[in-house]
Every structure is written in structure tokens, then in C-alpha cells.
Short mmCIF file of C-alpha atoms (C1' of nucleotides) in Angstrom, two decimals:
data_model
loop_
_atom_site.label_atom_id
_atom_site.label_comp_id
_atom_site.label_asym_id
_atom_site.label_seq_id
_atom_site.Cartn_x
_atom_site.Cartn_y
_atom_site.Cartn_z
CA MET H 14 79.31 -60.08 151.84
CA SER H 15 81.90 -59.12 153.54
CA ASN H 16 83.86 -55.73 153.53
CA SER H 17 87.08 -57.35 152.22
CA ILE H 18 89.58 -54.21 154.18
CA GLU H 19 90.50 -56.05 156.67
CA ILE H 20 94.75 -56.76 156.25
CA PRO H 21 95.38 -59.61 158.36
CA PHE H 22 97.68 -59.34 161.43
CA SER H 23 100.33 -60.41 159.08
CA THR H 24 101.09 -58.43 156.98
CA THR H 25 100.57 -55.66 159.73
CA LEU H 26 103.50 -57.67 161.66
CA MET H 27 106.03 -57.10 157.83
CA VAL H 28 105.01 -53.34 158.18
CA ARG H 29 106.21 -52.82 161.15
CA ASP H 30 109.07 -55.09 160.92
CA THR H 31 110.36 -53.58 157.31
CA CYS H 32 109.38 -50.26 156.89
CA LEU H 33 112.15 -48.49 156.28
CA CYS H 34 110.77 -44.51 157.59
CA LEU H 35 109.76 -46.09 160.85
CA HIS H 36 112.56 -47.43 161.17
CA VAL H 37 114.58 -44.09 160.32
CA GLN H 38 111.60 -42.19 162.42
CA ARG H 39 111.95 -43.51 165.60
CA ALA H 40 115.53 -43.54 165.75
CA ALA H 41 114.59 -39.78 164.69
CA ARG H 42 113.03 -39.36 168.20
CA ALA H 43 115.48 -42.29 170.11
CA LEU H 44 118.67 -39.88 169.40
CA ALA H 45 116.57 -36.33 169.26
CA ARG H 46 115.66 -37.51 172.95
CA LEU H 47 119.12 -38.41 173.70
CA PHE H 48 120.84 -34.99 172.45
CA ASP H 49 118.61 -33.09 173.96
CA ASP H 50 119.38 -34.29 177.01
CA ALA H 51 122.84 -34.19 176.66
CA LEU H 52 122.63 -30.75 175.53
CA ARG H 53 119.62 -29.06 178.04
CA PRO H 54 122.72 -28.05 179.41
CA ALA H 55 124.06 -26.32 176.97
CA GLY H 56 120.44 -23.98 176.84
CA LEU H 57 120.60 -26.37 172.91
CA THR H 58 118.26 -29.22 172.22
CA ASN H 59 120.00 -31.45 169.30
CA GLY H 60 118.66 -29.48 165.99
CA GLN H 61 119.29 -26.11 167.23
CA PHE H 62 123.23 -27.34 167.39
CA SER H 63 123.50 -28.75 164.63
CA LEU H 64 122.06 -25.19 162.98
CA MET H 65 124.34 -23.56 164.34
CA MET H 66 127.46 -25.00 163.56
CA SER H 67 126.16 -26.03 159.75
CA LEU H 68 126.09 -21.78 159.93
CA ASN H 69 130.20 -21.94 162.22
CA ARG H 70 132.06 -21.48 158.88
CA PRO H 71 134.25 -18.52 157.25
CA GLU H 72 130.90 -16.84 154.75
CA PRO H 73 127.36 -16.28 156.08
CA PRO H 74 125.59 -18.62 154.27
CA PRO H 75 122.39 -18.25 152.00
CA MET H 76 119.25 -20.31 154.16
CA GLY H 77 118.83 -22.31 150.58
CA PRO H 78 122.25 -24.52 150.95
CA VAL H 79 121.30 -24.41 154.69
CA ALA H 80 118.19 -25.79 154.14
CA ALA H 81 119.31 -28.80 151.42
CA LEU H 82 122.02 -29.51 154.03
CA LEU H 83 120.46 -30.50 156.42
CA ALA H 84 117.35 -31.88 154.44
CA MET H 85 114.69 -30.11 155.96
CA ASP H 86 112.14 -26.80 154.29
CA GLN H 87 113.09 -23.34 153.99
CA THR H 88 109.85 -22.30 155.71
CA THR H 89 110.94 -24.57 159.46
CA LEU H 90 114.91 -23.13 158.95
CA THR H 91 112.77 -19.41 158.80
CA ALA H 92 110.88 -21.00 161.92
CA ALA H 93 113.98 -22.55 163.61
CA LEU H 94 115.74 -19.34 163.34
CA LYS H 95 113.62 -17.04 165.47
CA PRO H 96 114.33 -18.67 168.96
CA LEU H 97 117.83 -18.48 167.62
CA GLN H 98 117.56 -14.24 166.77
CA ARG H 99 115.79 -14.14 170.21
CA LYS H 100 118.88 -15.10 171.63
CA GLY H 101 121.11 -12.94 169.81
CA TRP H 102 123.32 -16.22 169.10
CA VAL H 103 122.01 -15.88 165.04
CA THR H 104 121.93 -12.84 162.96
CA VAL H 105 120.09 -12.43 159.36
CA MET H 106 120.89 -10.47 156.92
CA GLU H 107 120.39 -9.15 153.82
CA ASN H 108 122.49 -10.31 150.96
CA PRO H 109 123.83 -7.67 149.07
CA ARG H 110 124.54 -9.80 146.20
CA ASP H 111 120.92 -10.19 145.96
CA ARG H 112 118.16 -9.08 147.99
CA ARG H 113 115.78 -11.49 147.92
CA GLY H 114 118.43 -14.19 150.15
CA ARG H 115 119.81 -13.25 153.35
CA LEU H 116 122.42 -14.19 155.15
CA LEU H 117 122.68 -16.69 158.17
CA CYS H 118 125.62 -15.02 161.08
CA LEU H 119 126.72 -16.46 164.62
CA THR H 120 126.98 -13.65 166.69
CA PRO H 121 129.56 -13.87 169.22
CA GLU H 122 127.36 -15.48 172.32
CA GLY H 123 126.04 -17.67 169.01
CA LYS H 124 129.99 -19.51 168.94
CA SER H 125 130.60 -19.46 172.35
CA VAL H 126 127.20 -21.32 172.71
CA LEU H 127 128.24 -23.77 170.41
CA ALA H 128 131.47 -24.21 171.51
CA LYS H 129 130.71 -25.29 175.66
CA ALA H 130 128.56 -27.35 173.71
CA LEU H 131 130.74 -29.15 171.40
CA PRO H 132 132.38 -31.41 174.04
CA ILE H 133 128.83 -32.86 174.80
CA TRP H 134 127.97 -33.65 171.33
CA LYS H 135 131.87 -35.19 171.72
CA SER H 136 131.21 -37.20 174.43
CA THR H 137 126.79 -38.07 173.74
CA HIS H 138 128.46 -39.42 169.82
CA ALA H 139 131.09 -41.47 171.11
CA MET H 140 128.15 -43.26 173.59
CA ILE H 141 125.60 -43.95 170.41
CA ASP H 142 128.56 -44.64 168.56
CA ASP H 143 129.15 -47.60 171.48
CA LYS H 144 125.56 -49.02 170.91
CA LEU H 145 127.20 -49.69 167.12
CA PRO H 146 129.30 -52.75 165.43
CA ASP H 147 132.40 -52.38 165.70
CA GLY H 148 133.20 -50.05 162.12
CA SER H 149 128.88 -50.09 160.70
CA ALA H 150 128.57 -46.73 162.01
CA GLU H 151 130.26 -45.30 158.75
CA ARG H 152 128.34 -47.81 156.99
CA LEU H 153 124.99 -46.32 158.79
CA ARG H 154 126.45 -42.91 157.23
CA GLN H 155 125.91 -44.22 153.92
CA ASP H 156 122.86 -46.18 154.18
CA LEU H 157 121.33 -42.80 155.49
CA GLN H 158 122.79 -40.59 152.62
CA ALA H 159 121.00 -43.04 150.43
CA LEU H 160 118.16 -41.69 151.27
CA SER H 161 117.91 -38.16 151.55
CA MET E 23 143.44 -11.70 174.71
CA SER E 24 140.88 -13.48 172.13
CA ASN E 25 138.28 -14.91 173.02
CA SER E 26 139.27 -18.73 172.53
CA ILE E 27 135.43 -19.33 172.20
CA GLU E 28 136.46 -19.95 168.88
CA ILE E 29 134.93 -23.35 166.84
CA PRO E 30 137.21 -24.54 163.32
CA PHE E 31 136.41 -25.14 160.51
CA SER E 32 137.49 -27.39 160.16
CA THR E 33 135.76 -29.70 163.36
CA THR E 34 132.94 -28.26 162.35
CA LEU E 35 133.52 -30.23 158.91
CA MET E 36 134.14 -33.15 161.09
CA VAL E 37 130.43 -32.74 163.31
CA ARG E 38 128.21 -32.11 159.79
CA ASP E 39 130.00 -35.60 157.88
CA THR E 40 130.48 -37.75 161.64
CA CYS E 41 126.97 -36.91 164.05
CA LEU E 42 125.03 -40.01 163.54
CA CYS E 43 121.94 -38.18 165.52
CA LEU E 44 122.15 -34.88 162.18
CA HIS E 45 122.67 -38.09 159.87
CA VAL E 46 119.13 -39.93 160.43
CA GLN E 47 118.11 -36.23 161.24
CA ARG E 48 117.79 -35.56 157.60
CA ALA E 49 117.05 -39.36 156.37
CA ALA E 50 113.69 -39.55 158.58
CA ARG E 51 112.56 -35.63 157.39
CA ALA E 52 113.51 -36.82 153.77
CA LEU E 53 112.09 -40.66 153.71
CA ALA E 54 108.20 -38.21 155.40
CA ARG E 55 108.84 -35.50 152.94
CA LEU E 56 108.50 -38.71 150.22
CA PHE E 57 106.19 -40.79 152.20
CA ASP E 58 104.49 -37.71 153.12
CA ASP E 59 104.32 -37.36 149.25
CA ALA E 60 102.70 -40.70 148.19
CA LEU E 61 100.11 -41.57 150.80
CA ARG E 62 99.06 -38.14 150.29
CA PRO E 63 95.84 -39.40 148.05
CA ALA E 64 95.29 -41.41 150.87
CA GLY E 65 94.28 -38.97 152.55
CA LEU E 66 97.24 -40.03 155.04
CA THR E 67 100.70 -38.38 156.34
CA ASN E 68 103.13 -41.45 156.90
CA GLY E 69 102.74 -41.52 161.00
CA GLN E 70 99.15 -41.18 160.94
CA PHE E 71 99.77 -45.34 158.32
CA SER E 72 103.07 -46.38 161.09
CA LEU E 73 100.18 -45.57 164.14
CA MET E 74 97.41 -46.80 162.52
CA MET E 75 98.93 -50.16 160.98
CA SER E 76 100.00 -50.82 164.80
CA LEU E 77 96.42 -50.35 166.19
CA ASN E 78 95.59 -52.68 163.53
CA ARG E 79 95.51 -55.78 166.00
CA PRO E 80 92.89 -58.47 167.30
CA GLU E 81 92.91 -56.74 170.58
CA PRO E 82 92.87 -52.98 170.74
CA PRO E 83 95.52 -51.45 172.37
CA PRO E 84 96.34 -49.22 175.39
CA MET E 85 98.51 -46.42 174.62
CA GLY E 86 100.84 -46.67 175.80
CA PRO E 87 103.22 -49.91 174.96
CA VAL E 88 101.87 -47.42 171.43
CA ALA E 89 103.80 -44.93 171.97
CA ALA E 90 106.89 -47.11 173.37
CA LEU E 91 106.39 -49.23 169.49
CA LEU E 92 106.49 -46.04 167.76
CA ALA E 93 109.87 -44.59 170.52
CA MET E 94 107.26 -41.16 171.11
CA ASP E 95 106.67 -39.74 174.19
CA GLN E 96 102.78 -40.02 175.17
CA THR E 97 102.18 -36.89 174.85
CA THR E 98 102.62 -36.80 170.91
CA LEU E 99 100.56 -40.10 171.11
CA THR E 100 97.79 -38.19 172.23
CA ALA E 101 98.18 -34.86 169.91
CA ALA E 102 98.84 -37.42 166.99
CA LEU E 103 95.37 -39.62 168.18
CA LYS E 104 93.60 -36.19 167.74
CA PRO E 105 92.85 -36.05 164.06
CA LEU E 106 92.29 -39.61 163.25
CA GLN E 107 89.59 -38.71 165.90
CA ARG E 108 87.52 -36.21 164.48
CA LYS E 109 87.92 -37.61 161.26
CA GLY E 110 86.43 -41.09 163.05
CA TRP E 111 89.26 -43.89 162.08
CA VAL E 112 89.91 -44.03 165.41
CA THR E 113 88.11 -44.45 168.35
CA VAL E 114 89.55 -43.75 171.49
CA MET E 115 88.19 -45.78 174.73
CA GLU E 116 87.91 -46.04 178.21
CA ASN E 117 90.05 -49.85 179.59
CA PRO E 118 87.91 -51.66 181.59
CA ARG E 119 89.62 -53.00 183.46
CA ASP E 120 92.49 -50.45 184.20
CA ARG E 121 90.49 -47.46 184.15
CA ARG E 122 93.57 -44.98 183.94
CA GLY E 123 94.24 -45.69 181.17
CA ARG E 124 92.68 -46.58 177.60
CA LEU E 125 92.26 -48.30 174.69
CA LEU E 126 93.10 -47.59 171.05
CA CYS E 127 90.38 -49.10 168.11
CA LEU E 128 91.06 -48.76 164.78
CA THR E 129 86.73 -48.22 162.84
CA PRO E 130 85.55 -50.57 159.68
CA GLU E 131 86.42 -46.26 158.16
CA GLY E 132 89.76 -46.28 160.11
CA LYS E 133 90.04 -49.63 158.07
CA SER E 134 89.34 -48.63 155.04
CA VAL E 135 91.84 -45.86 154.81
CA LEU E 136 94.79 -47.54 155.67
CA ALA E 137 93.67 -51.27 152.73
CA LYS E 138 93.80 -48.46 150.61
CA ALA E 139 97.58 -47.23 151.94
CA LEU E 140 98.74 -50.67 152.14
CA PRO E 141 99.83 -50.94 148.29
CA ILE E 142 100.47 -47.34 147.91
CA TRP E 143 103.01 -48.41 150.81
CA LYS E 144 104.43 -51.41 148.95
CA SER E 145 105.08 -49.48 146.35
CA THR E 146 106.86 -46.02 147.90
CA HIS E 147 109.17 -48.19 150.62
CA ALA E 148 110.57 -50.84 147.20
CA MET E 149 111.45 -47.85 145.98
CA ILE E 150 113.19 -46.77 148.31
CA ASP E 151 114.52 -50.32 148.73
CA ASP E 152 116.03 -50.43 145.24
CA LYS E 153 118.02 -47.10 145.95
CA LEU E 154 120.02 -49.36 148.42
CA PRO E 155 122.40 -50.96 148.28
CA ASP E 156 121.32 -55.12 148.30
CA GLY E 157 121.47 -56.36 151.15
CA SER E 158 120.91 -53.49 153.40
CA ALA E 159 118.36 -52.56 154.50
CA GLU E 160 118.32 -55.49 156.82
CA ARG E 161 121.54 -54.98 158.14
CA LEU E 162 120.01 -50.93 158.35
CA ARG E 163 117.34 -51.54 160.35
CA GLN E 164 119.22 -53.54 163.19
CA ASP E 165 121.64 -50.51 163.40
CA LEU E 166 118.48 -48.41 162.82
CA GLN E 167 116.72 -50.23 166.24
CA ALA E 168 120.41 -50.77 168.94
CA LEU E 169 119.90 -46.52 167.89
CA SER E 170 115.87 -47.03 169.45
"C1'" DA C 22 114.25 -2.33 128.59
"C1'" DC C 23 110.28 -4.81 129.08
"C1'" DT C 24 108.93 -8.97 129.78
"C1'" DA C 25 107.95 -13.27 131.54
"C1'" DA C 26 109.56 -16.84 134.97
"C1'" DA C 27 112.73 -18.62 138.32
"C1'" DT C 28 114.50 -17.40 142.37
"C1'" DA C 29 115.09 -16.29 148.05
"C1'" DG C 30 112.35 -16.37 151.45
"C1'" DA C 31 107.81 -15.45 154.86
"C1'" DT C 32 103.05 -16.07 156.11
"C1'" DT C 33 99.70 -19.13 157.38
"C1'" DG C 34 97.45 -22.82 159.33
"C1'" DA C 35 97.46 -28.17 160.60
"C1'" DT C 36 100.22 -31.28 162.60
"C1'" DA C 37 104.14 -32.82 165.11
"C1'" DT C 38 107.43 -33.38 169.14
"C1'" DC C 39 108.83 -32.76 173.86
"C1'" DA C 40 108.99 -31.08 178.98
"C1'" DA C 41 107.11 -30.12 182.79
"C1'" DT C 42 102.96 -30.39 184.79
"C1'" DA C 43 98.59 -31.46 186.89
"C1'" DG C 44 94.67 -35.56 188.18
"C1'" DA C 45 92.34 -39.74 188.18
"C1'" DA C 46 93.12 -44.10 188.94
"C1'" DA C 47 95.29 -48.99 190.50
"C1'" DT C 48 99.00 -51.18 194.09
"C1'" DG C 49 101.61 -51.71 197.79
"C1'" DA C 50 103.58 -50.95 202.37
"C1'" DT C 51 101.92 -51.38 206.72
"C1'" DA K 27 91.05 -50.77 205.56
"C1'" DT K 28 94.60 -46.02 204.76
"C1'" DC K 29 97.80 -43.40 202.93
"C1'" DA K 30 102.01 -43.18 200.19
"C1'" DT K 31 103.68 -43.93 195.88
"C1'" DT K 32 102.97 -45.86 191.19
"C1'" DT K 33 101.23 -45.70 186.84
"C1'" DC K 34 98.28 -43.86 182.68
"C1'" DT K 35 96.20 -40.42 180.62
"C1'" DA K 36 95.45 -35.42 179.62
"C1'" DT K 37 96.67 -30.35 179.33
"C1'" DT K 38 99.91 -26.46 178.00
"C1'" DG K 39 103.83 -24.05 176.58
"C1'" DA K 40 107.33 -24.18 173.46
"C1'" DT K 41 110.14 -25.14 169.30
"C1'" DA K 42 109.73 -28.38 164.60
"C1'" DT K 43 107.25 -30.00 160.14
"C1'" DC K 44 105.93 -28.33 156.65
"C1'" DA K 45 102.09 -27.48 151.70
"C1'" DA K 46 99.83 -23.66 150.49
"C1'" DT K 47 100.52 -19.04 149.17
"C1'" DC K 48 102.40 -15.14 148.95
"C1'" DT K 49 105.85 -11.09 148.08
"C1'" DA K 50 109.90 -8.85 145.90
"C1'" DT K 51 114.15 -9.49 143.14
"C1'" DT K 52 116.99 -12.26 139.67
"C1'" DT K 53 117.44 -13.59 135.36
"C1'" DA K 54 116.56 -14.38 130.41
"C1'" DG K 55 114.38 -13.86 126.50
"C1'" DT K 56 113.04 -10.94 123.69
#
DNA sequence: ACTAAATAGATTGATATCAATAGAAATGAT
DNA sequence: ATCATTTCTATTGATATCAATCTATTTAGT
């Protein structure tokens, strides 16, 4: 006569302990906070650092491949570019060879900001690398890649 | 006479290939999309599923420990509860033993929604588990935990 | 050339995320 | 008991995230 819709507490514990999605989201939030804190003096968030770093290429890339590289929705990329454009660190120009598309360029100021952030990234990354058992960083990257 | 603020392309490639923060953010976005898609028929996002599952306890927990469990900011938790309260799946009551605090409860409807989502979680999780090399899921969880 | 389909981005609306700040209640020192 | 400190949460403002939908442009089939 019960509703039969109660999930046992043991199931809850199992999901909490095993869910890879939850584990990754948790680590993502923690790492984002860590890098955001470290990069704050440089005026960048972790996401802005990754995005701007991915724009540091010989040829300015269109939006699609950048969004794919970062595994983010194209609309997210459009939104993420706005503050960087406002600050004058990134310019978005029409692609002359495909007028539907845009090309993303780091400005000299953007490159300068990125260069100032780089040593912060290095030291922060070295720090978390040390928190992992020896050699597991590479393995971790491979496992994460398999999920993307 | 140059500005000396150019980062070599090789450095960009190194950061892109090694940055654990970027790798985790990327996997987090990809997994979030995957679980969001799968759970959509149940009316839940991956985050809502994790949050509601963490509320399925014998005793309703206060907000602080739940936020810590999910490694999220307390203000994020406050915001995340809003839509769940609106839908009548979670209730937030004053803690009689500490009137600063709140206790978070799943409603019967919330439990029912969660129960319907559970088999979706199971099959989706089994799917991504298969994408990982044998036995690496447990290792991955441990590595991610070390970062949180 | 013409038209249908595919592709590249932009916009809107909802939720997620956190810093900074503020308020209320409990705790501790005296 | 009083007051300073700490703890727990909410609010505001900015950015991040994606689904749904739209426009503009290119490509492919005819």
C-alpha cells in the first residue's frame, strides 16, 4: 500500500560515491575557484585564460573550432567573448572568405594580459600537479579526454 | 625594441595539452550535456539530480554541509534550490535548533521525480563507464577527489 | 541559375557560478 | 548579562552555461 517511490539511503550513498558526473563537476568547481583566485591579480578568470590562450595562434580561428576545442556551446562562446571585447583584449572580425563566420583575434593588450597571467598559471598548475600521485596527471588527462 | 610580450605558439600548445583545469572544465561541460540530455525526460538537470539525491537522507541536512558535499558556493546552493522549491520538489524550513540555519527536505513529489530519474542515471552512467579503460573509473574518482 | 539543405553565429530566456556584501542568530570572552 | 566575534544564509551584480529559435550565408542537387 506504499507509494513505492522511496529510494533507499544506501542507493543515495552509492550514487554520491560513484557518479563520475558529480565527481567531475565537483572537481571543476574546485579547480575553477583555485585558478580564479590565483589569476585574479591578472584580471582573468580560468575560463578567460583558457579562451584567450586558445586564440594565441599564427592565424585567427573562427568560432566553431574554438568552441569545439573548449567543449563549449557556441552560444556560450559568443557570450564569453563579450567582456573580453569590452576590455579590448579580443577583437571579432568578419571572415572575408566566409561572411557567415567570424575570426577571433587577440589584441596586443590581450597578449600582454595573457603573458602576465602565464607565470601564475605555471605556478598554480605545478601546485595542483604536486597534489596528485606521481605520474597520475597524464593518466587523468587521458581519462578526462575519453569523457569529452 | 619589441614589447616582449608575445607568448610563443608552442607555449599555447603546451598549456592547452597539459592544463588540468581546462581538461576538467571540458569534461565537466561534456558530461553535463550528456546527463542533461538523458535526464531531460525526467525533468531534471544533472546538477538538480545530484542535489536532490544528496537530500535523500534520513535526517534533513542544513545547507552548509550540502554545499560542501557538492563543492559549491553556498550562494550557488541558495540559487539552485529556487527552481526546485517552485516545482514543489524541495522544501526549505527553519532549523528549530539553530534559527540562522535551514533544513532541506525532499517532498514526496521530489522523491518520486528522483526515483524516475534513477534508472536513467544508471544506464547513462554505465554507458560512460564503458568508455573508460577497465578499472580506470575508480582511479579517476580518486584523482578527482584529490583535486577537490 | 535556382532552390533546398547545411552551416556559422546571434539572441532570448532560464539556470549556474561566485565575489562582495549584509543581516540575523549563536558563541565566547569578560 | 554584554559585547565582539563567528557562523549561517540571502541578496545583488557579473559572468557562464545551454536549449530553442532565428538570420545570413554557403554549398549541393537539379
